[in-house]
Short mmCIF file of C-alpha atoms and ligand atoms in Angstrom, two decimals:
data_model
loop_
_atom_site.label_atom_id
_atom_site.label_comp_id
_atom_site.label_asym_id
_atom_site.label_seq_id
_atom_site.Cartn_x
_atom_site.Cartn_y
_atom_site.Cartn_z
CA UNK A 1 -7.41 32.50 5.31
CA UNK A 2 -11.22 33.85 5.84
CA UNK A 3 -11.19 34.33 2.31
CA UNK A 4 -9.80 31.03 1.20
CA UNK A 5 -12.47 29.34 3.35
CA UNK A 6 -15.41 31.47 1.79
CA UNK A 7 -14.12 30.31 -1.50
CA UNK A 8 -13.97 26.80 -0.18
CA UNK A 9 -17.21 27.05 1.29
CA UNK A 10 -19.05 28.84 -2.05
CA UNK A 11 -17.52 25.49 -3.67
CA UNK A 12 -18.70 22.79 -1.82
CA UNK A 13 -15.12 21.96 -0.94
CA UNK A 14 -14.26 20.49 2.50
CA UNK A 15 -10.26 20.75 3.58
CA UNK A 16 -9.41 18.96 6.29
CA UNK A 17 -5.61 18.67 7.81
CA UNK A 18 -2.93 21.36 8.70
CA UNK A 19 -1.58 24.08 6.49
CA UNK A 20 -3.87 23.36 3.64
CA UNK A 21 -2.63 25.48 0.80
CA UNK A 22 -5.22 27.90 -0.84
CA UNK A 23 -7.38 26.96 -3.35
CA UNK A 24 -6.73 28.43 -6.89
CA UNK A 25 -9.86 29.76 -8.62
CA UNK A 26 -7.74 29.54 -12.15
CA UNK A 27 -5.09 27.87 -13.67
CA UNK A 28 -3.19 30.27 -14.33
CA UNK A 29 -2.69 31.05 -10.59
CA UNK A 30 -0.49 27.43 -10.21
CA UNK A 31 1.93 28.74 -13.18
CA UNK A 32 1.09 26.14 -15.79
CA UNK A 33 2.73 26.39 -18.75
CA UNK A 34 1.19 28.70 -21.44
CA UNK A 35 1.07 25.72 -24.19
CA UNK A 36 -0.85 23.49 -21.78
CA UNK A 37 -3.35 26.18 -20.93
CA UNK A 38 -4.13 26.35 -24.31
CA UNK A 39 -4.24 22.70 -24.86
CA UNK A 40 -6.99 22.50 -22.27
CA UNK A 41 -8.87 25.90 -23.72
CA UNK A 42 -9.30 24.06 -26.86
CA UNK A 43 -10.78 21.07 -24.72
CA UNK A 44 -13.11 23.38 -23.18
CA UNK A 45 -11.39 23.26 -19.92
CA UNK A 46 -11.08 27.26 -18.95
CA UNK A 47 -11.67 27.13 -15.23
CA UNK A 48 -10.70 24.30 -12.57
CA UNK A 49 -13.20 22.47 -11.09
CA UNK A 50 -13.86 22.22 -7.09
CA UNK A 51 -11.72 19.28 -6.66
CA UNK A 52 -8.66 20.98 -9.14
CA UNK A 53 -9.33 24.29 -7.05
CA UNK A 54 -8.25 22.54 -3.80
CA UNK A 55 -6.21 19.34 -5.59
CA UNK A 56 -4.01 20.84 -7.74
CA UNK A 57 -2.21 23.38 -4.81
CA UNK A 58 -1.89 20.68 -2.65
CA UNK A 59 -1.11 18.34 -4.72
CA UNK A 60 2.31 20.41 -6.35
CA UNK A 61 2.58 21.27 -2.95
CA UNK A 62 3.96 17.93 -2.06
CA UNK A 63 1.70 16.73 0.68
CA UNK A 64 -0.19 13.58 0.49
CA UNK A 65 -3.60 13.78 -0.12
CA UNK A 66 -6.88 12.25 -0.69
CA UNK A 67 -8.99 13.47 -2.95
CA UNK A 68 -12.99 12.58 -2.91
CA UNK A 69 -15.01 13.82 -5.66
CA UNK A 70 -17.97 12.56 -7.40
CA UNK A 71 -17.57 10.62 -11.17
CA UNK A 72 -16.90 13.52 -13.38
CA UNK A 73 -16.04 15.77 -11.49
CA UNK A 74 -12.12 16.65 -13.10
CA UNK A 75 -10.11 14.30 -11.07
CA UNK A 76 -7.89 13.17 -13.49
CA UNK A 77 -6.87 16.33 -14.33
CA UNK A 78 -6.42 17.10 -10.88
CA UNK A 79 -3.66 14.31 -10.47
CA UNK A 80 -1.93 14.34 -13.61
CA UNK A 81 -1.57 18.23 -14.11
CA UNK A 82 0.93 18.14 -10.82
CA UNK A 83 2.46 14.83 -11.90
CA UNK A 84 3.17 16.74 -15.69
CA UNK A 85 4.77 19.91 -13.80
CA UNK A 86 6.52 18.21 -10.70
CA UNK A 87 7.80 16.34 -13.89
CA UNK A 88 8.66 19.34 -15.51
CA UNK A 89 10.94 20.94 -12.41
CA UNK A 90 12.82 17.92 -12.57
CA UNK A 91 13.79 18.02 -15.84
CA UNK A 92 14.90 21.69 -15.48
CA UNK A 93 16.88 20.87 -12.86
CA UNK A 94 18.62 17.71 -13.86
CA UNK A 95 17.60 16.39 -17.90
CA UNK A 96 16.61 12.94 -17.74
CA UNK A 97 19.74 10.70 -19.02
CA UNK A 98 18.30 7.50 -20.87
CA UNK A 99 16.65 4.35 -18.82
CA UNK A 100 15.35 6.75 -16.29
CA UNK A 101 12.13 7.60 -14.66
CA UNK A 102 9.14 7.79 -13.81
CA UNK A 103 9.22 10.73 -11.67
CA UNK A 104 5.44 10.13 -10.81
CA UNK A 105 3.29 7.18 -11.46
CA UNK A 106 -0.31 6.78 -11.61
CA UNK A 107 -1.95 3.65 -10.89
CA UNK A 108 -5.52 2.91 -11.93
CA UNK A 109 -7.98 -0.58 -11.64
CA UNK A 110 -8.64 -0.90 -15.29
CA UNK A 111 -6.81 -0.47 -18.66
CA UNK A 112 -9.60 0.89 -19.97
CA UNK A 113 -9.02 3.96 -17.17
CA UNK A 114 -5.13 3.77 -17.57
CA UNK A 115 -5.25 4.27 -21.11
CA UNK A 116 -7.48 7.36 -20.65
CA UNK A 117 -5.32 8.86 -18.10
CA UNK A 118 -2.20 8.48 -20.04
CA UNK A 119 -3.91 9.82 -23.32
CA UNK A 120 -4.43 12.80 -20.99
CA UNK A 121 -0.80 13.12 -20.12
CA UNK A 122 0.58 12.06 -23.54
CA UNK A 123 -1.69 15.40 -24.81
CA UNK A 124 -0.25 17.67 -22.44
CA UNK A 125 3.55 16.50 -23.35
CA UNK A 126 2.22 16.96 -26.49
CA UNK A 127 1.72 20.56 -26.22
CA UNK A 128 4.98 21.29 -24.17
CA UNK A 129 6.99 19.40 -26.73
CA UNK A 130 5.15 21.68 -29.95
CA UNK A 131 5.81 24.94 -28.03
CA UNK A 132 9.13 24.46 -28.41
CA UNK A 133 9.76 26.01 -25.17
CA UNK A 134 10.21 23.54 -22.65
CA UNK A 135 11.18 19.97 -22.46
CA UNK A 136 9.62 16.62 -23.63
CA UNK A 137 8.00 15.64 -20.87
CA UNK A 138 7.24 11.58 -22.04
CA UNK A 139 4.56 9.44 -20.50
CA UNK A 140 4.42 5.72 -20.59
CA UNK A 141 1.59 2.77 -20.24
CA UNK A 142 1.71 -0.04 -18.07
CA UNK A 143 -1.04 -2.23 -18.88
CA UNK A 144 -1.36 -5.82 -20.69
CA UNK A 145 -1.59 -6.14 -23.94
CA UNK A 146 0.84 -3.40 -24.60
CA UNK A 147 4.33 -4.55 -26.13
CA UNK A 148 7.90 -4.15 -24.91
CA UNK A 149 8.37 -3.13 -28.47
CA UNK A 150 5.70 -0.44 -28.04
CA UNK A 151 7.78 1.26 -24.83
CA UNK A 152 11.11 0.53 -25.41
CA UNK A 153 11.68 3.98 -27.49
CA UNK A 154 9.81 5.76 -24.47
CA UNK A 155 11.64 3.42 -21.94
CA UNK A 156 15.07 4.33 -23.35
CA UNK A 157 14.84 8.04 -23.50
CA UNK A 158 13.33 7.80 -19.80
CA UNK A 159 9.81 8.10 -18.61
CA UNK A 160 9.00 10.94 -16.90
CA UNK A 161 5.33 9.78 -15.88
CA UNK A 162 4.02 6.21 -15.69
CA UNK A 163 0.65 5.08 -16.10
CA UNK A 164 -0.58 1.46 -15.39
CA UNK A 165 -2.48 -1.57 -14.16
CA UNK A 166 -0.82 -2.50 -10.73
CA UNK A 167 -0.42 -6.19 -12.23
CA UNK A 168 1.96 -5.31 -15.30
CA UNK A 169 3.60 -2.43 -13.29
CA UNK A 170 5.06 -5.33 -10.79
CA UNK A 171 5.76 -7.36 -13.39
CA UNK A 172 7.95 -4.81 -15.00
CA UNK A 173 9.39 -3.47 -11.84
CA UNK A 174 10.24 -7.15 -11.19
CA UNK A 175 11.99 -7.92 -14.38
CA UNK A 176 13.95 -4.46 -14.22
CA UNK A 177 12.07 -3.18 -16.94
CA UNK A 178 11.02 -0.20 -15.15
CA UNK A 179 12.73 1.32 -11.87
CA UNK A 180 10.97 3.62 -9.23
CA UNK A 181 14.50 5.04 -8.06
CA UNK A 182 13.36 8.29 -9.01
CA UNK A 183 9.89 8.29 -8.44
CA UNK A 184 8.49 10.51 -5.44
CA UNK A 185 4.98 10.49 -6.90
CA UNK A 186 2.48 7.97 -6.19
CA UNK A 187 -1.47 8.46 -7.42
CA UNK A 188 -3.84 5.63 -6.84
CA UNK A 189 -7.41 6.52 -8.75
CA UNK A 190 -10.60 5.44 -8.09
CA UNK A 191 -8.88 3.87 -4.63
CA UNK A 192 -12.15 2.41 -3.65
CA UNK A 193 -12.44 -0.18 -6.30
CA UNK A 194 -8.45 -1.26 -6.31
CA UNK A 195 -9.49 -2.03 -2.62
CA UNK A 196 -12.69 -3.82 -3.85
CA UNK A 197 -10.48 -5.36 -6.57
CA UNK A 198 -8.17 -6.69 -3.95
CA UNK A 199 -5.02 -4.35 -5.16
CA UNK A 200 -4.19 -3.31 -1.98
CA UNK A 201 -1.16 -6.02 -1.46
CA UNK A 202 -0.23 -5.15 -4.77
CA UNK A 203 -0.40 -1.30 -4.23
CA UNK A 204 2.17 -1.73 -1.11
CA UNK A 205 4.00 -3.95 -3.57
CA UNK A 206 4.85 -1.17 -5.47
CA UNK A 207 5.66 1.26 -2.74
CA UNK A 208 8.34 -1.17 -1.65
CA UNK A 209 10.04 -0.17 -4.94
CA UNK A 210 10.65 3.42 -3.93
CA UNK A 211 13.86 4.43 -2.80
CA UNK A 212 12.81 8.33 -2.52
CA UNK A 213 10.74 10.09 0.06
CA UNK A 214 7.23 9.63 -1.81
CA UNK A 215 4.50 11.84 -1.83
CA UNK A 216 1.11 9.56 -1.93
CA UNK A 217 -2.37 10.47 -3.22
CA UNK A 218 -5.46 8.98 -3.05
CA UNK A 219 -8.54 9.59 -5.31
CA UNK A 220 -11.97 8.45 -5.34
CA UNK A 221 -15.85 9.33 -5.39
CA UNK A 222 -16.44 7.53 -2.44
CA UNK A 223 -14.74 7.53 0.91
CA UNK A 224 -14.91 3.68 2.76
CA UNK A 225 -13.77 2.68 5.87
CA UNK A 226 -11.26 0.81 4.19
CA UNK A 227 -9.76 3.52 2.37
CA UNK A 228 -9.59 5.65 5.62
CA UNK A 229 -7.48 2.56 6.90
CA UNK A 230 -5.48 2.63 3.64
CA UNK A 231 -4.63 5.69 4.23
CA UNK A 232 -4.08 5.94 7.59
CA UNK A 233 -1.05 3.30 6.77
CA UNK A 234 0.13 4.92 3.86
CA UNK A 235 0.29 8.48 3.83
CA UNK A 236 1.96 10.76 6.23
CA UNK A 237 -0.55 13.68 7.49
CA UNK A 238 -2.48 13.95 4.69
CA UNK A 239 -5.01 16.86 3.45
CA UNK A 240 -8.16 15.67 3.15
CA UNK A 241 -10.08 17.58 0.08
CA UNK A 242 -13.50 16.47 -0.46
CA UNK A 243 -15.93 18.16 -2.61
CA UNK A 244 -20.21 17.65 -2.60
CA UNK A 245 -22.36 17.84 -5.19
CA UNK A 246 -24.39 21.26 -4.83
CA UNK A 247 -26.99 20.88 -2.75
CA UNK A 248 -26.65 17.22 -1.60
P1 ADP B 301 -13.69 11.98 -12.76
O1 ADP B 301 -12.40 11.21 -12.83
O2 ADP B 301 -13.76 12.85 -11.55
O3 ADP B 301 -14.88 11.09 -12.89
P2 ADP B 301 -12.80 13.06 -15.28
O4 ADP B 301 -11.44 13.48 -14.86
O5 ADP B 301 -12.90 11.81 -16.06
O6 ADP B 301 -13.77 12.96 -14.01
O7 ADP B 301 -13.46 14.30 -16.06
C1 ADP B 301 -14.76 14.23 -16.60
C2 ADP B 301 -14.87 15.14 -17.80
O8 ADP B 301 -14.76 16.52 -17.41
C3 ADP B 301 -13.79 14.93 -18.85
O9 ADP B 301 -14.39 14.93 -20.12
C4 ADP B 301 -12.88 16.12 -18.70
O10 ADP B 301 -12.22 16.47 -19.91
C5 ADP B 301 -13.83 17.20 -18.24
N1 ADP B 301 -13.17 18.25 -17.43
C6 ADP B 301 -12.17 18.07 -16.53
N2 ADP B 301 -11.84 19.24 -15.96
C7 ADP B 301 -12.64 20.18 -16.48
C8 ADP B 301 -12.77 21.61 -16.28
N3 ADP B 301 -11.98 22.25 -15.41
N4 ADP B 301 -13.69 22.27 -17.03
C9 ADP B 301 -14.48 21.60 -17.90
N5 ADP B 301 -14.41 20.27 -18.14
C10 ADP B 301 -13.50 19.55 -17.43
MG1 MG B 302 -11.86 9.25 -12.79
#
């Protein structure tokens, strides 16, 4: 544990809550998949970042958490890496049947940033699926402008990780487009502006649709009252990660 918190400390990162599991000083240490280690090699991703070192353990290790970490810093990484493996255990366990999913679902306050995020995640099914060594893991957007004719292939195999605009998400939820009985994984990114943006009704919207014990993250480069209160009514005892800039 002394050692964990020198590594914490050489990183800037500050873990707050109980049984905070150790941070990982490389990827390899979490067990990701060989194909998507080399997918992110070839991206120029070789070591985590502060906020993956402490994220990514506690995020695969099912607590909630919120995650604060300045813009750029590797967040989305951080979040979708443990929704693409907790994904992945599923489907070893019991293989999707069609109509099903999402296992985990990312929400985000743009399109712009959903589309991003799921390009992430479509890459990293991508290089499970060439490996030919484990399963399709399938990822699916949620935002407007996109066509039912666009998901429906995705949508009837089953969607192992959903990405989207909290507007279309409900809409889709609503119209029994897309279920959350299966979903135990909840991201919210850049929390502070879907407060700003006034998501927050919409956000516990979509938690209503969850019929499964849900594990609940938080991200964000800034840490508002209001998303203390957030949190404090939507997560159960949460690890706090949050990682400075060097020197500030
Ligand atoms: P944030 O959401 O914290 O603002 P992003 O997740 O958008 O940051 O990441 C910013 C950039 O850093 C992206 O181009 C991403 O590919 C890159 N990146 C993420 N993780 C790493 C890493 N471990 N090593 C090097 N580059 C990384
Ligand atoms: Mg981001």
């Amino acid at each position: 544990e002394v050692q964990h918190q020198e590594v914490r400390d050489k990183h800037h990162i500050i873990a707050e809550g109980e049984d905070i599991p150790p941070p990982i000083d490389n990827f390899t240490d979490m067990k990701v998949p060989k194909p998507i280690l080399d997918y992110l090699q070839a991206k120029g991703i070789k070591r985590p970042t502060p906020i993956q070192m402490q994220g990514i353990p506690t995020a695969f290790s099912g607590r909630d958490m919120i995650g604060i970490a300045f813009t750029g810093s590797g967040k989305t990484l951080a979040f979708c890496l443990p929704a693409i493996m907790a994904s992945l255990e599923m489907e070893a366990r019991v293989p999707f049947a069609r109509g099903e999913g999402p296992v985990g679902l990312i929400i985000c306050p743009s399109r712009e940033l959903a589309r991003q995020t799921y390009e992430q995640c479509v890459a990293m099914g991508q290089a499970l699926k060439e490996s030919g060594q484990y399963p399709e893991i399938r990822s699916l957007l949620c935002i407007g402008g996109i066509s039912m004719a666009d998901q429906a292939d995705v949508l009837n195999r089953g969607v192992h990780v959903a990405v989207a605009t909290p507007g279309r998400l409900i809409d889709m939820l609503d119209k029994g487009r897309l279920n959350a009985n299966n979903c135990r994984y909840l991201c919210m990114d850049e929390a502070d502006r879907m407060i700003d943006m006034g998501f927050e009704e919409d956000v516990r919207s979509i938690m209503s649709h969850f019929k499964h014990q849900r594990q609940t993250l938080l991200f964000s480069a800034t840490m508002p009252r209001k998303i203390q209160d957030f949190a404090a009514q939507s997560l159960i005892n949460p690890i706090l990660v949050n990682v400075g800039r060097a020197g500030a």
